[in-house]
Coordinates of C-alpha atoms in Angstrom, one line a residue:
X1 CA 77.9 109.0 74.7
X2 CA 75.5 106.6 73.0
X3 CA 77.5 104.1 74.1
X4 CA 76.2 104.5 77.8
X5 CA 72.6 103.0 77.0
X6 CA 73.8 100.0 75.3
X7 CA 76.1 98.8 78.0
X8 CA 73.9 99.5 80.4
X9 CA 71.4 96.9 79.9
X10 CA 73.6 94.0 79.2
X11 CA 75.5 94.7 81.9
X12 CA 72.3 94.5 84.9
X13 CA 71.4 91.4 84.1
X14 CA 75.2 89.6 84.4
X15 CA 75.5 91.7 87.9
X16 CA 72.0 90.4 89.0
X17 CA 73.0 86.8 88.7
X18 CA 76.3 87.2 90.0
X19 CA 74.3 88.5 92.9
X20 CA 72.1 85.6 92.7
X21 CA 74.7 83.0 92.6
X22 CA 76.7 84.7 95.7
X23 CA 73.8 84.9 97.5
X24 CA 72.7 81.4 97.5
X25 CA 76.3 79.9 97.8
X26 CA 76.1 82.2 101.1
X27 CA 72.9 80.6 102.2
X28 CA 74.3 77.4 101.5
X29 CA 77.6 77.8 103.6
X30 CA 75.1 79.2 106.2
X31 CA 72.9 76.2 106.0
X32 CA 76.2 73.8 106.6
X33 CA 77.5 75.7 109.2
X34 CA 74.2 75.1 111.1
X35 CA 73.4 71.3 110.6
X36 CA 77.4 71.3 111.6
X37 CA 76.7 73.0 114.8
X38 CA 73.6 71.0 115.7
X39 CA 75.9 68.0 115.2
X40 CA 78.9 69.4 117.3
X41 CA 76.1 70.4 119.6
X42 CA 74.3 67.3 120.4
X43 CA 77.5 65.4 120.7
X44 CA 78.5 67.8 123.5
X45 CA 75.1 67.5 124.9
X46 CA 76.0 63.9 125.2
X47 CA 79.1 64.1 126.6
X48 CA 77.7 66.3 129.4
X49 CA 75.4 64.1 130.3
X50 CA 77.6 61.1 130.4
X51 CA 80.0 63.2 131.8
X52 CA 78.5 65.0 134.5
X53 CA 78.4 62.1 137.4
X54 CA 82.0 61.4 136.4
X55 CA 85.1 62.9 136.1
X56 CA 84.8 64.4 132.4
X57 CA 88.6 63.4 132.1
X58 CA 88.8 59.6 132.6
X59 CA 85.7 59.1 129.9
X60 CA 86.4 58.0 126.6
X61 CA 83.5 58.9 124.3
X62 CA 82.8 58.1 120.8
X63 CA 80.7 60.4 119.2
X64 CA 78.5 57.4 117.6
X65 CA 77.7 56.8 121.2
X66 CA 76.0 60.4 121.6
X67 CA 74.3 60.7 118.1
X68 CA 71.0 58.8 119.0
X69 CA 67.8 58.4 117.7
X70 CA 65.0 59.0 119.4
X71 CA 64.2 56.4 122.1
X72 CA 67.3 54.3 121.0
X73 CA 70.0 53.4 123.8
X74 CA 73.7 52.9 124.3
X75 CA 75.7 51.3 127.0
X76 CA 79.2 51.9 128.0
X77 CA 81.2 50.9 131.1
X78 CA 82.0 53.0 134.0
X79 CA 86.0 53.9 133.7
X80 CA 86.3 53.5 137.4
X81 CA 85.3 49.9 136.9
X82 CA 87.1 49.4 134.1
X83 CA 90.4 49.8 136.7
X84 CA 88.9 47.3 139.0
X85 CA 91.7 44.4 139.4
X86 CA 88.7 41.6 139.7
X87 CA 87.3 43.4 135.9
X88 CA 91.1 43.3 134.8
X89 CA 92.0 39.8 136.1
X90 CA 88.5 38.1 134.5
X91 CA 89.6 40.0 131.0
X92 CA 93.3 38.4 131.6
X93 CA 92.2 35.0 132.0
X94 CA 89.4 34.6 129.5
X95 CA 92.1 36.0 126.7
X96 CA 94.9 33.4 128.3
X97 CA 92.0 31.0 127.8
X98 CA 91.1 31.7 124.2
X99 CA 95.4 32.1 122.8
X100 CA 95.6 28.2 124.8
X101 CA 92.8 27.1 122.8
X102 CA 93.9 28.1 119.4
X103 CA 97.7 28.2 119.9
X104 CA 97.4 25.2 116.7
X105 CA 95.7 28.0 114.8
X106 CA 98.6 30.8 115.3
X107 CA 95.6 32.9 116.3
X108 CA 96.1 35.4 119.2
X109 CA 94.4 37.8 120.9
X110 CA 95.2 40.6 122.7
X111 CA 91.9 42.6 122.7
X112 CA 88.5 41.0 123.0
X113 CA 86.1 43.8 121.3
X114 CA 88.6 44.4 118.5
X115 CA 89.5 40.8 117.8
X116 CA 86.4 39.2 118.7
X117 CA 83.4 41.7 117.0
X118 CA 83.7 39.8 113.6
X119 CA 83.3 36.2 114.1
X120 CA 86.5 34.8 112.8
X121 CA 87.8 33.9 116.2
X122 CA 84.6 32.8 117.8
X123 CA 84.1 30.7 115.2
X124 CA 87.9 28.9 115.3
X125 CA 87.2 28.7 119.3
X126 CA 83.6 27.0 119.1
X127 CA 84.9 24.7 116.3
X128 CA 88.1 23.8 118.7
X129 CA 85.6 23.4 121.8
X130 CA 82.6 21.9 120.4
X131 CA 85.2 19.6 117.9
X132 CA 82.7 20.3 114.9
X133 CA 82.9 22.5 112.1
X134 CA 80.8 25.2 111.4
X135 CA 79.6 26.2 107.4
X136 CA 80.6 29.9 107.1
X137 CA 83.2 31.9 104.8
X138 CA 86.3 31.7 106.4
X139 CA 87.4 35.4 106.0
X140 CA 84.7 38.1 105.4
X141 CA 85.3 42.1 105.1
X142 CA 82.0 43.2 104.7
X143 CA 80.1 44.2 107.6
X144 CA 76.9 42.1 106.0
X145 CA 79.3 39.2 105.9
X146 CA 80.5 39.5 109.1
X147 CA 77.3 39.7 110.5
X148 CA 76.2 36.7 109.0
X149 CA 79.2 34.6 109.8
X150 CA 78.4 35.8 113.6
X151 CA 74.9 34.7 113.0
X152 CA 75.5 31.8 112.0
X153 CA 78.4 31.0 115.2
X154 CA 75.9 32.6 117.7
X155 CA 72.8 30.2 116.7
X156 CA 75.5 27.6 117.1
X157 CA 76.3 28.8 120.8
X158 CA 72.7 29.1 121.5
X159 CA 72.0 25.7 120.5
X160 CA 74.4 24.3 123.0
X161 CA 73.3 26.6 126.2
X162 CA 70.2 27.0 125.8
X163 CA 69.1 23.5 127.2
X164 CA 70.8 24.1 130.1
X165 CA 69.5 27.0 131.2
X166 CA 72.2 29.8 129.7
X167 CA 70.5 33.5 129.9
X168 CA 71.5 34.8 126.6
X169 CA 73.0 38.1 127.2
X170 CA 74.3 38.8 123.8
X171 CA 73.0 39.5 120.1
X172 CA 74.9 39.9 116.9
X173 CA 74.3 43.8 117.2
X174 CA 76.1 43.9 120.4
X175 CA 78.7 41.4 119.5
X176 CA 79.5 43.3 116.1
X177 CA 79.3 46.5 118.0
X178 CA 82.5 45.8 120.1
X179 CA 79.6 45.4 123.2
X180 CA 82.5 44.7 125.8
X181 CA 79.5 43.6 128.0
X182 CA 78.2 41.3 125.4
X183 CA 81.5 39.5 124.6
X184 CA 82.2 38.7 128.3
X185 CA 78.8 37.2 129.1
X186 CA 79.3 35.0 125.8
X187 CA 83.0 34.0 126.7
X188 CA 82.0 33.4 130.4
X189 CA 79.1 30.8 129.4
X190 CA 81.3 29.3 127.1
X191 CA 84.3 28.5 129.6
X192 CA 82.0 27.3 132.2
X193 CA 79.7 25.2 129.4
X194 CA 83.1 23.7 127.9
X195 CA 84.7 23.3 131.6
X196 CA 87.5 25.0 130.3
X197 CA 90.5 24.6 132.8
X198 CA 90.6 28.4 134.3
X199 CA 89.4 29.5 137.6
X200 CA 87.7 32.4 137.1
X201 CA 87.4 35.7 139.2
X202 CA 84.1 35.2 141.5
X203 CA 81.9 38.5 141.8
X204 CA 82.3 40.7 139.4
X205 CA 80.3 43.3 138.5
X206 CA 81.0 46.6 136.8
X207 CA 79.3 49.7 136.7
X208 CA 77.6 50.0 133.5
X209 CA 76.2 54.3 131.8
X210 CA 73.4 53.6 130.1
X211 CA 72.3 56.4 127.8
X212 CA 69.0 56.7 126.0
X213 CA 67.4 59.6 124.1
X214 CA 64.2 60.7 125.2
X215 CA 62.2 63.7 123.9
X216 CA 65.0 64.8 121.8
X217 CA 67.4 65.1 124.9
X218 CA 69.7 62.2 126.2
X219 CA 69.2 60.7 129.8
X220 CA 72.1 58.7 131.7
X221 CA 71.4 56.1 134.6
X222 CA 74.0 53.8 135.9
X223 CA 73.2 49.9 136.6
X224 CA 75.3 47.1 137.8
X225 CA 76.4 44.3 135.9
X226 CA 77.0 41.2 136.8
X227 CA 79.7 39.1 134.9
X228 CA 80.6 36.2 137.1
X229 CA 78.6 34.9 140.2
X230 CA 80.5 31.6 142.0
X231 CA 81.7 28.6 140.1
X232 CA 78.8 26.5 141.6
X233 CA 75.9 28.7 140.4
X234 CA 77.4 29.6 137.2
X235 CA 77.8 25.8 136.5
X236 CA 74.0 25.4 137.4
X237 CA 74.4 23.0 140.6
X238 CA 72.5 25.5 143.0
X239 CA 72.4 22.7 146.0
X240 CA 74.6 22.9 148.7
X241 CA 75.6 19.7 150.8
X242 CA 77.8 19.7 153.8
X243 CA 81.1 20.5 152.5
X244 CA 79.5 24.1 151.3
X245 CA 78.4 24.4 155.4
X246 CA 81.5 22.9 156.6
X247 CA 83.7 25.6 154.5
X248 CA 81.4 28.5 155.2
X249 CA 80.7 28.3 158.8
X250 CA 83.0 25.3 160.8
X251 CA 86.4 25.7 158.8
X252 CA 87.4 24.6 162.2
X253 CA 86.2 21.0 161.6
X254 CA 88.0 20.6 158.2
X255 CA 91.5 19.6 159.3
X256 CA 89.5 17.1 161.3
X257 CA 87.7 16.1 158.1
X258 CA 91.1 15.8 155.7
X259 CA 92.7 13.7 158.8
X260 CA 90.1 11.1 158.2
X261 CA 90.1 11.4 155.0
X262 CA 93.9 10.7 154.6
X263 CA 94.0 7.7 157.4
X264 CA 91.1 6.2 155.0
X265 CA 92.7 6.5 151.7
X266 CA 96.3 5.6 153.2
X267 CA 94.8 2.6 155.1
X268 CA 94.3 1.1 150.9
X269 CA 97.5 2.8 149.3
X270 CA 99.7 1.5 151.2
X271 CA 99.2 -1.6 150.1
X272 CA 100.9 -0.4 147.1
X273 CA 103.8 1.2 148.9
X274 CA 102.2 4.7 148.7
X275 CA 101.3 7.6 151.3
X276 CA 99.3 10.6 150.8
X277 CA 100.2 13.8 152.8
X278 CA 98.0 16.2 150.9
X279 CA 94.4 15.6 149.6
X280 CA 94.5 18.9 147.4
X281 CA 97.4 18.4 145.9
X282 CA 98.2 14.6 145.6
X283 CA 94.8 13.4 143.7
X284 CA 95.3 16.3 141.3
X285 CA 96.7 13.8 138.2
X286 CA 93.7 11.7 138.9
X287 CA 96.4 8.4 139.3
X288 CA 95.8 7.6 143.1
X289 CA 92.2 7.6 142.0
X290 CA 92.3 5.2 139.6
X291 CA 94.6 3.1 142.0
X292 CA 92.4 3.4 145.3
X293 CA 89.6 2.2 143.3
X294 CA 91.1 -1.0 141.8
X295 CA 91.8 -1.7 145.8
X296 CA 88.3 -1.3 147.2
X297 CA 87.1 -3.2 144.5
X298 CA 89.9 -5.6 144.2
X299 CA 90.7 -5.7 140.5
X300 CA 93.9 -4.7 138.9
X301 CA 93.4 -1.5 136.3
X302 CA 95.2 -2.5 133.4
X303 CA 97.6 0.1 132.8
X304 CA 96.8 1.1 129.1
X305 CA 93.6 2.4 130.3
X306 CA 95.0 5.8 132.1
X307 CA 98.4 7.1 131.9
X308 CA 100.6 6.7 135.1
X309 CA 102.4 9.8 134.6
X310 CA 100.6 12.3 133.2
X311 CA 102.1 15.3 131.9
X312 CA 99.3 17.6 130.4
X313 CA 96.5 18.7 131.9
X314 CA 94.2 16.8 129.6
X315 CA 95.6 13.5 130.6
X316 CA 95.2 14.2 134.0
X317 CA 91.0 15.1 133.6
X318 CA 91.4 11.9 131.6
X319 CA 92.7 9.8 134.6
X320 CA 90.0 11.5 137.2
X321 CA 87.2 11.2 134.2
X322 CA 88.6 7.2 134.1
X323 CA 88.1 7.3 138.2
X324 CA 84.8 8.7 138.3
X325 CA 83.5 5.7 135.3
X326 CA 85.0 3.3 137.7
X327 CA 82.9 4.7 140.9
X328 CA 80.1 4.8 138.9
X329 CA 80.5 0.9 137.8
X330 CA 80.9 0.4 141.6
X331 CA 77.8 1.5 142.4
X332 CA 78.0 5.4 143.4
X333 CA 76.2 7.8 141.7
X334 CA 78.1 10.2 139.3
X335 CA 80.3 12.5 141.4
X336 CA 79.1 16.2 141.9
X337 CA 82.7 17.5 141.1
X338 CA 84.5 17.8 138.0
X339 CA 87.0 16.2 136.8
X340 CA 88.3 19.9 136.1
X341 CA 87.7 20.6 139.1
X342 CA 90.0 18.0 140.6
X343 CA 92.5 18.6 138.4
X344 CA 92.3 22.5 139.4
X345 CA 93.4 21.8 142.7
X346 CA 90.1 22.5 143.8
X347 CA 89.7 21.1 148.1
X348 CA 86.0 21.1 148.2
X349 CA 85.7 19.2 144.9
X350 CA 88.4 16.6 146.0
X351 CA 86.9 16.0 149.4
X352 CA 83.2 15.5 148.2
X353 CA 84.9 13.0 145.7
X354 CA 86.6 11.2 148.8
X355 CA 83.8 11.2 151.3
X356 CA 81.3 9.4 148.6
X357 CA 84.6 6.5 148.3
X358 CA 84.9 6.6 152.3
X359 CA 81.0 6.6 153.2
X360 CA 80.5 3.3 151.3
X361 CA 83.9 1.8 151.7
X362 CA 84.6 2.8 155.1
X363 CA 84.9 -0.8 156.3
X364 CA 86.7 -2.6 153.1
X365 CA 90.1 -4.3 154.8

C-alpha cells in the first residue's frame, strides 16, 4: 500500500505531457488541414469562375493559373478558339516556318510554348534570320539563366522592330511563362520583319479569359485578340493604289487588266522566242524579269549575274531582287511588292510590278 503514493506522482506528470504533445500534434494536423482546404478552395473558386461562361469540360486549368495574388492577372485562350482552323493553320505554318529555318541545326519543333519558353530556339532562329550571332550560354537549365538568355534574344528582336514601328506584345515573363499569346505575336513580327517565305492566315483572332483577383475574389472577362491582320498592314505599307480598288470592287476589269499586261510583256519576249500565258505563275522565278528588262533597255544581262534556272526558292527572290536593282537603275522607283511576294505567287504583287514596267515602257518597239 505505500507504494500507491509514490507512483502516483511520477506518473501525472508523464500523462500530462503525453497529453500535451497529442494535443498540439492534433492542432497541428488541424491547422494543415485548413490552409489545405483554403488552397483546394480557392483553386475551385477559380475554376468556377473561368468555368462558368464555358463548358467546365473543354477547359484545361492549371492550378498556378487560379492561385493569384491580389490585383495580379492571368490570361488563357478560349478552347473554342483554340479549335478554330484559321488559330490551327497560323500555328501550322509558323512551326513549318521555324523546322525550314533550322533544318542545318537538327532542331525541330513540334510545340511552340514548350519548345520555345527558354530561349534556345529563338536564339538559333534570330541568329539564322538576322545572320549574326548573339553572346549567350548556349544551353541553360536554370530558370535565372533562361531568363537571361531570353533577355538578352528579346532586346535583340526589339532592336530590329522597333524602328519600324513593331508593337511589342511580348515580355520575358510571358515568353518564359509558355504565354501562347506572347510567342505568336513575337513569331508573327518576325516572319513578316524577315519576309519569310509563308503566307500567313489573314484575320485571326482568338478569344482570350482573362482572370484577375480583386478584393480577395477572382473576376473573368473575355477579350479578343488579334494575331494576324492582312499582309499589307502587317508589313506596314497602309496605302492602297489601284490594284487594292481594282481587286476589291471591279474584279470584273482584271482579266482585262492581265490581257494588256500579257500583249505588253509578249510584244518584248518574243524577241527571244518566248510567250507568257500566265502573269501569276510565269514571273514567279524572277527570269522573264530579268530578261524583259535587258529588252526595254536594250542591254544584254550577263548570265553569271542571276541564275536561268532556278531551283530553290532563294534563287528565285534572288533573280526578282536582281530585276527590281535593274528597274531601279532604269529610272523607276523601288517596287511596292516584294520580291517574296513575287516569288509567292502573289497576282496583286506581280501586276503592280508589271504596270510600273508598262506605264513607262508602253511605247519601247
Amino acid at each position: 500500500m505505500s507504494a500507491a503514493p509514490v507512483r502516483s506522482p511520477t506518473l501525472r506528470p508523464h500523462r500530462m505531457k503525453k497529453e500535451e504533445s497529442f494535443l498540439g500534434k492534433l492542432g497541428g494536423t488541424l491547422a494543415r488541414k485548413k490552409k489545405a482546404k483554403e488552397v483546394s478552395d480557392l483553386q475551385e473558386e477559380g475554376k468556377n469562375a473561368i468555368n462558368a461562361p464555358m463548358n467546365p469540360s473543354t477547359v484545361d486549368i492549371h492550378p498556378e493559373d487560379t492561385l493569384l495574388e491580389e490585383n495580379e492577372e492571368r490570361t488563357m485562350i478560349d478552347p473554342n478558339s483554340k479549335e478554330d482552323p484559321k488559330f490551327k493553320e497560323l500555328i501550322k505554318v509558323l512551326i513549318d516556318w521555324i523546322n525550314d529555318v533550322l533544318v542545318e541545326e537538327r532542331i525541330i519543333v513540334k510545340q511552340l510554348e514548350e519548345d520555345l519558353y527558354d530561349g534556345q530556339v529563338l536564339q538559333k532562329l534570330l541568329e539564322k534570320l538576322a545572320d549574326r550571332k548573339l553572346n549567350v550560354a548556349e544551353v541553360t537549365q536554370s530558370e535565372i539563366g533562361q531568363k537571361q538568355k531570353l533577355q538578352t534574344v528579346l532586346e535583340a528582336v526589339h532592336d530590329l522592330l522597333r524602328p519600324h514601328g513593331w508593337t511589342i506584345k511580348w515580355n520575358v515573363d510571358s515568353i518564359h511563362g509558355k504565354n501562347l499569346i506572347s510567342i505568336l505575336h513575337l513569331l508573327v513580327a518576325l516572319a513578316m520583319h524577315f519576309r519569310a517565305p509563308i503566307r500567313l492566315p489573314e484575320h485571326v483572332s482568338v478569344q482570350v479569359v482573362v482572370v484577375r483577383k480583386r478584393e480577395g475574389l477572382l473576376q473573368t472577362t473575355h477579350i479578343s485578340e488579334e494575331l494576324t491582320t492582312t499582309t499589307e498592314m502587317m508589313m506596314g505599307r497602309f496605302e492602297r493604289d489601284a490594284f487594292d480598288t481594282l481587286f476589291d470592287h471591279a474584279p470584273d476589269k482584271l482579266s482585262v487588266v492581265k490581257k494588256s499586261l500579257i500583249t505588253f510583256v509578249n510584244k518584248h519576249l518574243n524577241k527571244l522566242n518566248l510567250e507568257v500565258t500566265e502573269l501569276e505563275t510565269q514571273f514567279a522565278d524572277g527570269v522573264y524579269l530579268v530578261l524583259l528588262m535587258g529588252l526595254l533597255e536594250d542591254y544584254f544581262v550577263p548570265l553569271h549575274n542571276f541564275y536561268l534556272t532556278p531551283e530553290s526558292f532563294d534563287q528565285k527572290v534572288h533573280n526578282v531582287s536582281f530585276a527590281f536593282e535593274l528597274m531601279q537603275d532604269g529610272g523607276l522607283k523601288k517596287p511596292k511588292a516584294r520580291p517574296e511576294d513575287v516569288v509567292n505567287l502573289d497576282l496583286k504583287s506581280t501586276l503592280r510590278v508589271l504596270y510600273n514596267l508598262f506605264t513607262k515602257y508602253k511605247n519601247v518597239e
